[in-house]
XYZ file of C-alpha atoms in Angstrom:
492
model
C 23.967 85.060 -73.327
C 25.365 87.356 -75.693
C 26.796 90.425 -73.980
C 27.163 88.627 -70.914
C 30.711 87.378 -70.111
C 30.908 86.126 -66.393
C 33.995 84.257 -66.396
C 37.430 85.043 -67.770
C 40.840 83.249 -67.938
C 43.842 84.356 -66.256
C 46.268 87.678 -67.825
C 49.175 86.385 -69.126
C 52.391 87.322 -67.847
C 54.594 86.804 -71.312
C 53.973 89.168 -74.152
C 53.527 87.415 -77.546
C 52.069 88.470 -80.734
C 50.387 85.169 -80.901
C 47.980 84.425 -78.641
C 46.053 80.691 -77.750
C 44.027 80.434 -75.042
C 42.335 76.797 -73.935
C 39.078 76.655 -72.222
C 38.166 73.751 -70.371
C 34.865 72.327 -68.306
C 32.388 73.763 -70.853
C 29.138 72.089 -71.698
C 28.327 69.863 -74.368
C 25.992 70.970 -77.154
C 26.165 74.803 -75.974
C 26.614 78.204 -77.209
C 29.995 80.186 -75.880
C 30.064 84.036 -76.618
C 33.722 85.404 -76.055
C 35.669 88.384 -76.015
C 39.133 88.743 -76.675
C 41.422 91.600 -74.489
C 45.085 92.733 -75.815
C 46.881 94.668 -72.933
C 50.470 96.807 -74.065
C 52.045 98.155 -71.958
C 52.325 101.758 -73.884
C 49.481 101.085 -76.559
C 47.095 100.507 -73.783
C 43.835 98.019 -73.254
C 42.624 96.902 -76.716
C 39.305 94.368 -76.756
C 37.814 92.295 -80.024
C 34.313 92.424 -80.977
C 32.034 89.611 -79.591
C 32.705 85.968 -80.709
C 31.322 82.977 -80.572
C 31.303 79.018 -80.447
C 29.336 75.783 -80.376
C 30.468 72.869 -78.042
C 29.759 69.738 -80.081
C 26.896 67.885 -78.698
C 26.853 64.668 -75.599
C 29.420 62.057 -77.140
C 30.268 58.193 -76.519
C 33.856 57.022 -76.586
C 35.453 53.720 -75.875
C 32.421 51.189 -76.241
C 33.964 47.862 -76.589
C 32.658 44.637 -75.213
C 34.553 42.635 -72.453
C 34.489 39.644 -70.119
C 32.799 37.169 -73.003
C 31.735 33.991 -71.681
C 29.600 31.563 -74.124
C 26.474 33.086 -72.079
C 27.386 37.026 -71.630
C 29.485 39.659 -72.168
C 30.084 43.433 -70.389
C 29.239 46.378 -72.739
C 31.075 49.194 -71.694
C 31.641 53.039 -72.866
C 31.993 57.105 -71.007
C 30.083 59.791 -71.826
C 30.960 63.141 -72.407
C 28.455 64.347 -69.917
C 26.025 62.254 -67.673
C 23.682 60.729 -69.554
C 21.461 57.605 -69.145
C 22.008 54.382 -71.322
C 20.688 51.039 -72.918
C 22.127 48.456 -75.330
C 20.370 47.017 -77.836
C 21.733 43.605 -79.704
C 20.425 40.810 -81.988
C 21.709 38.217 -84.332
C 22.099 39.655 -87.358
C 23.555 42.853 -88.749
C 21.368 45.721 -88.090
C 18.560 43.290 -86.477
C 18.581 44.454 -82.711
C 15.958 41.981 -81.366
C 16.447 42.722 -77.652
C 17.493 45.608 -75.004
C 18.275 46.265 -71.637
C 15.946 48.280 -69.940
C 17.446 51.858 -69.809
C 19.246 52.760 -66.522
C 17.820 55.304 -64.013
C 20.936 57.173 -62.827
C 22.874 58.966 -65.405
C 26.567 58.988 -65.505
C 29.772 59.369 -67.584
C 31.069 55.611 -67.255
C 28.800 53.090 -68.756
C 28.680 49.357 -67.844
C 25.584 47.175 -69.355
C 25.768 42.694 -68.727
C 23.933 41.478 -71.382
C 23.070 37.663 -70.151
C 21.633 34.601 -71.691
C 23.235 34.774 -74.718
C 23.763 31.436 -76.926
C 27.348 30.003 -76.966
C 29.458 30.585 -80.388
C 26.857 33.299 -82.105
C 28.060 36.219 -83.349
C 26.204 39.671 -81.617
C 25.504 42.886 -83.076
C 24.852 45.714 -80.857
C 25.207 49.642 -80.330
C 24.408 51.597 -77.241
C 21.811 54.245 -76.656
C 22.686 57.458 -74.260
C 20.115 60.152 -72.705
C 20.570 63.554 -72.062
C 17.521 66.068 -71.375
C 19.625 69.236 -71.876
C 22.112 67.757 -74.677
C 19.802 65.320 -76.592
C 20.059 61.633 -77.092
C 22.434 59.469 -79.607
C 22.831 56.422 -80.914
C 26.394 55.107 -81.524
C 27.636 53.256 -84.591
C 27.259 49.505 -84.768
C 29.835 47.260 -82.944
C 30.128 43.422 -82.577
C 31.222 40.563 -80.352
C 31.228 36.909 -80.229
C 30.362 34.747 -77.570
C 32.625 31.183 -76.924
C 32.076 27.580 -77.307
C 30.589 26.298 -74.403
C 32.386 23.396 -72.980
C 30.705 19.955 -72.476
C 28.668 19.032 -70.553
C 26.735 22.082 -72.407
C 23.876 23.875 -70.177
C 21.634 22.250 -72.482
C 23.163 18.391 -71.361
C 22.458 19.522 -67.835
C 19.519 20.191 -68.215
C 18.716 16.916 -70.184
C 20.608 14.904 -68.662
C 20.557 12.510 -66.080
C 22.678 12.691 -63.305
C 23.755 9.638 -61.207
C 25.478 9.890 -57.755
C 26.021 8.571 -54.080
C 26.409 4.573 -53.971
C 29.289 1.666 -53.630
C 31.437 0.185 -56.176
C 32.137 -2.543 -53.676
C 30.171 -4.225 -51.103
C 32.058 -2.881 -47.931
C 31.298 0.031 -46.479
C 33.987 -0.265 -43.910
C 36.650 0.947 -46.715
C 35.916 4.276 -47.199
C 36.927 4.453 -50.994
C 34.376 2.258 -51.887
C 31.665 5.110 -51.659
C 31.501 6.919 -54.178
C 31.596 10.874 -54.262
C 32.056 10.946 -58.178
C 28.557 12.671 -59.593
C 28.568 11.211 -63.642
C 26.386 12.809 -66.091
C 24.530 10.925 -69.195
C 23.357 12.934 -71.993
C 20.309 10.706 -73.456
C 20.172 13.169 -77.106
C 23.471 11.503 -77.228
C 23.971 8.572 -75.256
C 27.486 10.226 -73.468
C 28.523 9.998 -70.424
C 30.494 12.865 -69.034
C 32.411 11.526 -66.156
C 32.803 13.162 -62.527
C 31.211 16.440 -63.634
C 31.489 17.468 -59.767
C 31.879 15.695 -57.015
C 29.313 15.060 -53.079
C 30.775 17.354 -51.040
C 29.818 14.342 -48.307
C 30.051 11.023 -50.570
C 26.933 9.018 -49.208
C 25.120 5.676 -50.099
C 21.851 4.184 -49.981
C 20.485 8.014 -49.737
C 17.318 9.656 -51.555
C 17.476 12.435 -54.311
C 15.301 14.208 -56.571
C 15.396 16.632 -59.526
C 13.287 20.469 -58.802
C 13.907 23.071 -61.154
C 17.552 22.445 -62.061
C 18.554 21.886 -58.463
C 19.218 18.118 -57.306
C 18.832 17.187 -53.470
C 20.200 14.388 -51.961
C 19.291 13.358 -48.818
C 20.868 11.385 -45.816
C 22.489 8.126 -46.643
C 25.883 6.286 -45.127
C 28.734 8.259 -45.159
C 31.808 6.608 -46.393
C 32.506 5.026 -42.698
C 29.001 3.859 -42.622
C 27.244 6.226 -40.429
C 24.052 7.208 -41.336
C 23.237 10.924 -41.809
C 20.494 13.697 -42.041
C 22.497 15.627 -44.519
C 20.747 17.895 -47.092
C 23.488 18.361 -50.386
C 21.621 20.684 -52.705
C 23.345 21.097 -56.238
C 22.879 23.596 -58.582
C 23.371 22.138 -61.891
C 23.594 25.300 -64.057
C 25.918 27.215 -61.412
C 27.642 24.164 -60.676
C 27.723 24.676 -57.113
C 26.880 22.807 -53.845
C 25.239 24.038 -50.605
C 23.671 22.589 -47.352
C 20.252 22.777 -46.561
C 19.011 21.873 -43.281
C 19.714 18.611 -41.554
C 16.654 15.831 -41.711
C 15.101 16.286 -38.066
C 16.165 12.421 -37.571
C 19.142 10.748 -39.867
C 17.985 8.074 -41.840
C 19.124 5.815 -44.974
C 17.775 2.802 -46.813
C 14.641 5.453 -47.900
C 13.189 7.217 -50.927
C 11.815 10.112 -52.109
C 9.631 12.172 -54.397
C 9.166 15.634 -55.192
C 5.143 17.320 -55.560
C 4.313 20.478 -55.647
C 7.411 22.008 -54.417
C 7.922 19.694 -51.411
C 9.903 16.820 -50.997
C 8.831 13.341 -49.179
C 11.055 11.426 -47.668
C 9.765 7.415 -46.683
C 10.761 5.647 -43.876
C 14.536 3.991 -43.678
C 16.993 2.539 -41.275
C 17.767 4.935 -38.415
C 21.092 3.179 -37.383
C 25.177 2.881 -38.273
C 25.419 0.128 -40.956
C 26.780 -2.252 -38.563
C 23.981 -1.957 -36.171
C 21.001 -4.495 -36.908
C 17.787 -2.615 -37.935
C 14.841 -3.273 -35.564
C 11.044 -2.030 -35.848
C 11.375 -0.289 -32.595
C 14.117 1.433 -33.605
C 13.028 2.924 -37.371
C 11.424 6.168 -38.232
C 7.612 5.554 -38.175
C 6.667 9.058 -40.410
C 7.702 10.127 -43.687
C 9.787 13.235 -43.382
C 8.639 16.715 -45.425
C 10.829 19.102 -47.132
C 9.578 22.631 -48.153
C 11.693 23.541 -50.822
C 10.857 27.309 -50.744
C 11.521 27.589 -46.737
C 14.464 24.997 -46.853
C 12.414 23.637 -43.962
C 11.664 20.276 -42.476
C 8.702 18.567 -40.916
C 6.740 15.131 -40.010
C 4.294 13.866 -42.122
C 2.174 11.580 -40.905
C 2.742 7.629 -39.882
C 3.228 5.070 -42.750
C 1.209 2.172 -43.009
C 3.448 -0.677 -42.974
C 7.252 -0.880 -40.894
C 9.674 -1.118 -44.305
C 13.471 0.215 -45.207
C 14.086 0.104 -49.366
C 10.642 0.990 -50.331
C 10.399 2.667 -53.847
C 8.304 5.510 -54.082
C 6.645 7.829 -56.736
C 4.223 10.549 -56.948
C 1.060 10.172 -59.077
C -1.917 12.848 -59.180
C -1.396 14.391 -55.403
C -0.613 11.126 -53.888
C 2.679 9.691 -52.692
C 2.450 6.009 -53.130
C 5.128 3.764 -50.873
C 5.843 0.218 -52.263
C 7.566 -3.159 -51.131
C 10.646 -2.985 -48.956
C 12.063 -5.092 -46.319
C 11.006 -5.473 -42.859
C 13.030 -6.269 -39.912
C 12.788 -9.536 -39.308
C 13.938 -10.489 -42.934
C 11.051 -10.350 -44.583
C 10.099 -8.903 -48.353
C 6.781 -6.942 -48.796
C 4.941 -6.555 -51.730
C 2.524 -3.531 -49.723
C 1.504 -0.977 -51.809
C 0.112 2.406 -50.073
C -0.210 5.842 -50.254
C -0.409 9.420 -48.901
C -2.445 11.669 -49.859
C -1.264 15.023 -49.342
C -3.597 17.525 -49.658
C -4.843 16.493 -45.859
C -1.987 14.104 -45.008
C -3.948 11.183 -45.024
C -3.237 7.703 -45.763
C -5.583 6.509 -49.096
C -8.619 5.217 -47.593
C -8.651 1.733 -50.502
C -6.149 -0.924 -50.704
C -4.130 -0.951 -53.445
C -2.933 -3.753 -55.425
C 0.182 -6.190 -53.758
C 2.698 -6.662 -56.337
C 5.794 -9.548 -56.446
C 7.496 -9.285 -52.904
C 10.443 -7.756 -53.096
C 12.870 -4.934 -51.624
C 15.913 -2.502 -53.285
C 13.949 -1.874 -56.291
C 13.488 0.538 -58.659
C 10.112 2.791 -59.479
C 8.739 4.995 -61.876
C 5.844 6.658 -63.509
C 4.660 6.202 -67.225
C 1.749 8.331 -68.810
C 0.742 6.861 -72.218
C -0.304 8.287 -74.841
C -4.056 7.777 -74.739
C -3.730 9.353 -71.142
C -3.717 5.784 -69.312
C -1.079 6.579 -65.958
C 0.966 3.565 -64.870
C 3.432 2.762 -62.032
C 6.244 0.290 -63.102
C 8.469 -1.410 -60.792
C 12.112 -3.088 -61.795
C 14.052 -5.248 -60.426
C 15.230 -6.027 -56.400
C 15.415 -8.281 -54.132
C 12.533 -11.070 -53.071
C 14.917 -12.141 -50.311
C 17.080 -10.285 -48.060
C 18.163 -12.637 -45.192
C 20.820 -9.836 -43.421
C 18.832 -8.268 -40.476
C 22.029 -5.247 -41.098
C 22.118 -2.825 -43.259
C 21.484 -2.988 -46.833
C 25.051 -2.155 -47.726
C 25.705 -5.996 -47.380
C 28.003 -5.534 -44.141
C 28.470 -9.140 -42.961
C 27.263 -12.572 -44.922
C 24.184 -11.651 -46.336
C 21.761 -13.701 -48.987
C 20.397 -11.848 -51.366
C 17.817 -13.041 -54.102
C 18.034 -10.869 -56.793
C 15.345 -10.810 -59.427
C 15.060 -9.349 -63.074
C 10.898 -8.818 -62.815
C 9.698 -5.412 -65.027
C 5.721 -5.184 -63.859
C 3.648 -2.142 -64.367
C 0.063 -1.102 -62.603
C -2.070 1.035 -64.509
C -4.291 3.256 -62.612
C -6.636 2.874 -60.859
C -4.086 1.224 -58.536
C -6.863 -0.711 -56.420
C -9.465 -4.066 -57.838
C -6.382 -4.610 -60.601
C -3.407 -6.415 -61.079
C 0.011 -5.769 -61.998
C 1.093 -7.184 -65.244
C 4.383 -8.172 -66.648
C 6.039 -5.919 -69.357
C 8.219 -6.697 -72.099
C 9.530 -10.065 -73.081
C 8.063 -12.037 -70.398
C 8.414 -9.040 -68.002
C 12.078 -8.998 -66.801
C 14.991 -6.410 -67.437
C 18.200 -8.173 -68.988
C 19.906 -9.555 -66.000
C 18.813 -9.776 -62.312
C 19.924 -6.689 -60.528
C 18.639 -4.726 -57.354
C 19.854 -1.659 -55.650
C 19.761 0.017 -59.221
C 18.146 3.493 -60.663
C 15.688 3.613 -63.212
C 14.278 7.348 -64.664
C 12.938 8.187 -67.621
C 13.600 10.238 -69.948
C 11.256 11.402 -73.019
C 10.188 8.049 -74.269
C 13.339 6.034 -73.000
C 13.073 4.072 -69.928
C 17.006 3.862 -68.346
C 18.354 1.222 -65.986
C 21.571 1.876 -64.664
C 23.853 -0.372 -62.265
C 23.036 -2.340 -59.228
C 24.495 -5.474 -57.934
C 23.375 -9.176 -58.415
C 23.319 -9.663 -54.610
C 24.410 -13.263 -53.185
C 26.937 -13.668 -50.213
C 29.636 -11.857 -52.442
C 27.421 -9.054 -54.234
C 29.441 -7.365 -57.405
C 28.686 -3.565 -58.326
C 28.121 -3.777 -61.812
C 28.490 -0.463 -64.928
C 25.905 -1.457 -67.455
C 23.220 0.577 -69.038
C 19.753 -0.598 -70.338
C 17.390 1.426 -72.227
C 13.986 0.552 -73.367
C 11.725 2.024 -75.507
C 8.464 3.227 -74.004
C 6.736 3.757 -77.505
C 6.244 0.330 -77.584
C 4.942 -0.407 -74.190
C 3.987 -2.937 -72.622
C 5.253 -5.474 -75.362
C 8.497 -3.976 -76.178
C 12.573 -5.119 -75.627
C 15.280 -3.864 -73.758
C 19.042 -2.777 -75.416
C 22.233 -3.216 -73.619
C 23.869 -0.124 -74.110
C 27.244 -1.252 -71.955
C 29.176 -0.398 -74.706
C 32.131 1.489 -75.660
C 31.630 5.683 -74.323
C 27.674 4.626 -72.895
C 29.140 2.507 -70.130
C 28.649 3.738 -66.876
C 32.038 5.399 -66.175
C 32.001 3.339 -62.721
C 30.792 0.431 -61.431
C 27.905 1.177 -58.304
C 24.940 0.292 -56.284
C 22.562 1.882 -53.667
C 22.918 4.822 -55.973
C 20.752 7.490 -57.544
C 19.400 8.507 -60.794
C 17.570 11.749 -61.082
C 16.869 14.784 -64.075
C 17.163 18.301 -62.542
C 13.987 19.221 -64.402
């Protein structure tokens, strides 16, 4: 206050007639009253009248933005004095469209990550500090801009559909024929973007599914042909792998589907793919996977003793169909589990064409009408070992495309599409659809010398069930590799 001056600097030991004096650690955006005292050494003790000053008010220096990926960047400025902060930032000059919230601890050095930002825009932003003694300000505007993301975009993860795990030959005894490559296909564009990442523990003839932008794949042969519980969870966005907890009993030649944040995992083969499968020896219950608890746990028996059923989830129920027994025999068993009381369905739904190794999935039309459609397989298997055609094994391949539309019990499956059969016979293969495309991707033709073939079918649902198939094995929408016993899945 004026009057009132309780600190002073230090006498100077030099005489001058010209006098500066600096004063340091004042306070922003106050009032200083000063007094000035000349001391001579004959003259005597001389002091000015009263003075004063006005510290400018709370300031922001250095505001730059740093660490720019094509999804964020690191706003970052000092104070003057502590203050609070927020950034806000838009699109266009002078447009801020969106803030951070503002931070509750004040301080001099500033630091806001603004996230979820689209890849080669331009930003606009300025930052906002708060001071309860020295007011609040608002800086000048500043701007930054984000980089190209490289492809496969975020968005073609998303989209796309990712194919993993199987053989590109028909041994399993030479370990580089399993294939650890994951490939991605965009379907906007009908790209492939080759060994995106790679199975941390290359596996074939596993299960996978797609849950919010995580895929999980589960058990299989590993590349010496012992079968596994593994559980590979990939993160598509991240790009990153972890292990979830091992399936309570390893297991391969199975399937699985994904409702209402659990996974279910059919029956399989329990053994080494050189040791013959027998029905003493399989799993008997469908295995359960809690996705939030990372968690496993029995379901209940399955109707029928089967390795390479397909499976798929329609309206609460997990419906199981065909697969192979193990005495060499084909089913064409449909059933179900209902899982709201883990219950088998109480009706008996419709047989289809016998067959094994083939492929599954679910079709709503547009009128509402739900339908299951099966592709491709085997109607013969005559190799009591496993699937991965260790030995001499005969294998009937088949090129049947038939559909059930619900409900699946007192009807009959019906042939789609040009005499309902896909372009070539194939088994072992990976359907999935995407928007109103129906895919088809690899498998093998079987016989005692089985080839793992690249090509790529797509068929357009619009015009289902009377509609044709395109062979896209051409040029950059070939499969970048040759497999079979593989996977097909969309993260989302």
């Amino acid at each position: 206050p004026p009057g009132s001056c309780s600190r002073s600097t230090v006498d100077t030991s030099a005489a001058s007639t010209s006098h500066i004096v600096s004063l340091s650690g004042l306070s922003p955006h106050t009032i200083y009253y000063y007094t000035v005292y000349s001391r001579h050494s004959l003259l005597g003790l001389f002091p000015s009248s009263e003075g004063s000053f006005k510290t400018s008010a709370l300031t922001a220096t250095g505001i730059a933005a740093g660490s720019v990926t094509y999804s964020s960047a690191v706003i970052s400025w000092t104070t003057n004095a502590t203050a609070t902060h927020l950034v806000e930032y838009g699109t266009a000059s002078g447009s801020y469209t969106a803030a951070t919230m503002q931070s509750s601890t004040a301080s001099t050095n500033h630091s806001v990550a603004l996230t979820g930002l689209s890849a080669g825009t331009t930003y606009y932003y300025r930052v906002k500090n708060y001071h309860q003694t020295y007011g609040n300000i608002t800086s000048a505007e500043y701007s930054f801009a984000t980089t190209s993301e490289t492809a496969p975009t975020t968005a073609q993860r998303k989209r796309g559909v990712w194919v993993l795990g199987g053989l590109k030959d028909q041994s399993i005894a030479t370990a580089a024929n399993t294939v650890g490559a994951v490939d991605l296909f965009d379907p906007d564009t009908q790209t492939w973007y080759s060994s995106v990442t790679t199975l941390p523990t290359p596996v074939s003839f596993s299960a996978a599914v797609g849950y919010e932008g995580k895929i999980y794949v589960l058990g299989g042969f590993d590349n010496s042909g012992t079968v596994t519980g593994l559980t590979q969870i990939y993160d598509i966005v991240n790009n990153s792998w972890s292990s979830g907890t091992n399936m309570s009993n390893a297991r391969a030649n199975h399937s699985a589907v994904v409702l209402n944040g659990n996974i279910y995992v059919t029956r399989g083969t329990t053994g080494n793919c050189n040791v013959a499968w027998v029905a003493t020896g399989a799993p008997t219950n469908c295995l359960i996977y809690t996705i939030a608890t990372g968690l496993w746990s029995t379901g209940i028996n399955e109707s029928y003793s089967a390795s390479n059923k397909a499976a798929v989830a329609v309206g609460g129920v997990v419906y199981y169909l065909g697969g192979k027994s193990a005495y060499n025999a084909v089913a064409g068993t449909v059933d179900g589990i209902i899982v709201s009381n883990s219950v088998n369905t109480a009706f008996v739904e419709t047989a289809f064409t016998a067959r094994a190794g083939s492929s599954a999935v679910v079709y709503t039309e547009p009128n509402g009408a739900v339908d299951i459609l099966v592709l491709g397989g085997f109607t013969a298997l005559t190799n009591n070992f496993c699937y991965a055609f260790q030995g001499s094994p005969t294998a009937s391949a088949t090129n049947l495309f038939q559909y059930l539309r619900y409900p699946f019990s007192g009807v009959s499956w019906a042939n789609a599409s040009s005499g309902g059969t896909i372009p070539t016979v194939k088994g072992f293969g990976a359907a999935v659809i995407s928007g109103s495309t129906l895919y088809w991707f690899g498998g093998t033709n079987g016989g005692t010398t089985p080839t793992a073939f690249d090509v790529v079918y797509s068929y357009d649902m619009d015009t289902f069930p009377s509609g044709t198939w395109t062979d896209l094995t051409t040029g950059t929408t070939r499969m970048p590799r040759p497999r079979f016993g593989h996977n097909a899945v969309i993260a989302y």
